[in-house]
Amino acid sequence: MESQIPRKPRILCLHGFRTSAEILKRQVLRWPAAVLDKLDLIFLDAPYPAQGKSGVERFFDPPYYEWFQATEDFTEYTNFEECLAFIEDNMMKSGPFDGFLGFSQGALLSAALPGMQRDGLALTRVPRIKFLIIISGAKFGGPKFAHHKLTSNAYSSPLECPSLHIIGILKL
């Protein structure tokens, strides 16, 4: 009888604002091999080309992307629902996924997804998200980012979704 090798956790990686999957991949692949060897990481470009200057232009070549757009005061969002559909479509094509790794804007989005999934507002055609890795993240409804109508209850009650939060200085 052949022994079954356990499947590595499959993680969908969502990059930051006006960056790209390739940029996040280059940053994450600097992690220790002992960590990376245990994960199946899939890096996804956001659906929208950057609509302005990227903060990483000095360090990384374009193209740059955005998951969604916001007003300057982060009180209104554009293309948010379309972004959720884009992520779900990609999860159906490349999944199943066990969790998300999100950086910056990708982390903001990742942090809200389990609650929106619980409420039937997002990711309704894919398996339940089991965990999150949040890097330099924030939350909708926090001090900087207003809620989108779909995120208003995302944090209303505790979820059984473990999360690892990484906060620190990015060294490029």
CSV table of N, CA, C and O in Angstrom, one decimal, residues 5-11 35-41 96 98 131:
chain,number,residue,atom,x,y,z
A,5,ILE,N,1.2,11.2,0.6
A,5,ILE,CA,1.9,12.4,1.0
A,5,ILE,C,0.9,13.5,1.2
A,5,ILE,O,0.1,13.8,0.3
A,6,PRO,N,0.9,14.1,2.4
A,6,PRO,CA,-0.1,15.2,2.6
A,6,PRO,C,0.0,16.3,1.6
A,6,PRO,O,1.2,16.7,1.3
A,7,ARG,N,-1.1,16.9,1.2
A,7,ARG,CA,-1.1,18.0,0.3
A,7,ARG,C,-0.6,19.3,1.0
A,7,ARG,O,-1.0,19.5,2.2
A,8,LYS,N,0.2,20.0,0.4
A,8,LYS,CA,0.6,21.3,0.9
A,8,LYS,C,-0.6,22.3,0.9
A,8,LYS,O,-1.4,22.2,0.0
A,9,PRO,N,-0.7,23.1,1.9
A,9,PRO,CA,-1.8,24.1,1.9
A,9,PRO,C,-1.6,25.0,0.6
A,9,PRO,O,-0.5,25.5,0.4
A,10,ARG,N,-2.7,25.1,-0.1
A,10,ARG,CA,-2.7,25.9,-1.3
A,10,ARG,C,-3.2,27.3,-1.0
A,10,ARG,O,-4.3,27.5,-0.4
A,11,ILE,N,-2.4,28.3,-1.3
A,11,ILE,CA,-2.6,29.7,-0.8
A,11,ILE,C,-2.7,30.6,-2.0
A,11,ILE,O,-1.7,30.7,-2.8
A,35,VAL,N,10.1,27.3,5.2
A,35,VAL,CA,8.7,27.7,5.2
A,35,VAL,C,8.1,27.5,3.8
A,35,VAL,O,7.0,26.9,3.7
A,36,LEU,N,8.8,28.0,2.8
A,36,LEU,CA,8.3,27.9,1.4
A,36,LEU,C,8.1,26.5,1.0
A,36,LEU,O,7.1,26.2,0.2
A,37,ASP,N,8.9,25.5,1.4
A,37,ASP,CA,8.7,24.1,1.0
A,37,ASP,C,7.4,23.5,1.5
A,37,ASP,O,7.0,22.5,1.0
A,38,LYS,N,6.8,24.1,2.5
A,38,LYS,CA,5.6,23.6,3.0
A,38,LYS,C,4.3,24.2,2.5
A,38,LYS,O,3.2,23.9,2.9
A,39,LEU,N,4.5,25.1,1.5
A,39,LEU,CA,3.3,25.9,1.0
A,39,LEU,C,3.2,25.8,-0.5
A,39,LEU,O,4.3,25.7,-1.2
A,40,ASP,N,2.0,25.8,-1.0
A,40,ASP,CA,1.8,25.8,-2.5
A,40,ASP,C,1.2,27.2,-2.8
A,40,ASP,O,0.0,27.5,-2.5
A,41,LEU,N,2.1,28.2,-3.2
A,41,LEU,CA,1.7,29.6,-3.3
A,41,LEU,C,1.3,29.9,-4.8
A,41,LEU,O,2.1,29.6,-5.7
A,96,PRO,N,-8.8,23.9,-5.6
A,96,PRO,CA,-9.2,24.6,-4.4
A,96,PRO,C,-8.1,25.3,-3.7
A,96,PRO,O,-6.9,24.8,-3.7
A,98,ASP,N,-6.8,26.8,0.2
A,98,ASP,CA,-7.1,26.7,1.7
A,98,ASP,C,-7.1,28.1,2.3
A,98,ASP,O,-7.8,28.2,3.3
A,131,PHE,N,-7.8,29.8,6.5
A,131,PHE,CA,-6.8,30.7,7.2
A,131,PHE,C,-6.4,31.8,6.3
A,131,PHE,O,-6.6,31.9,5.1
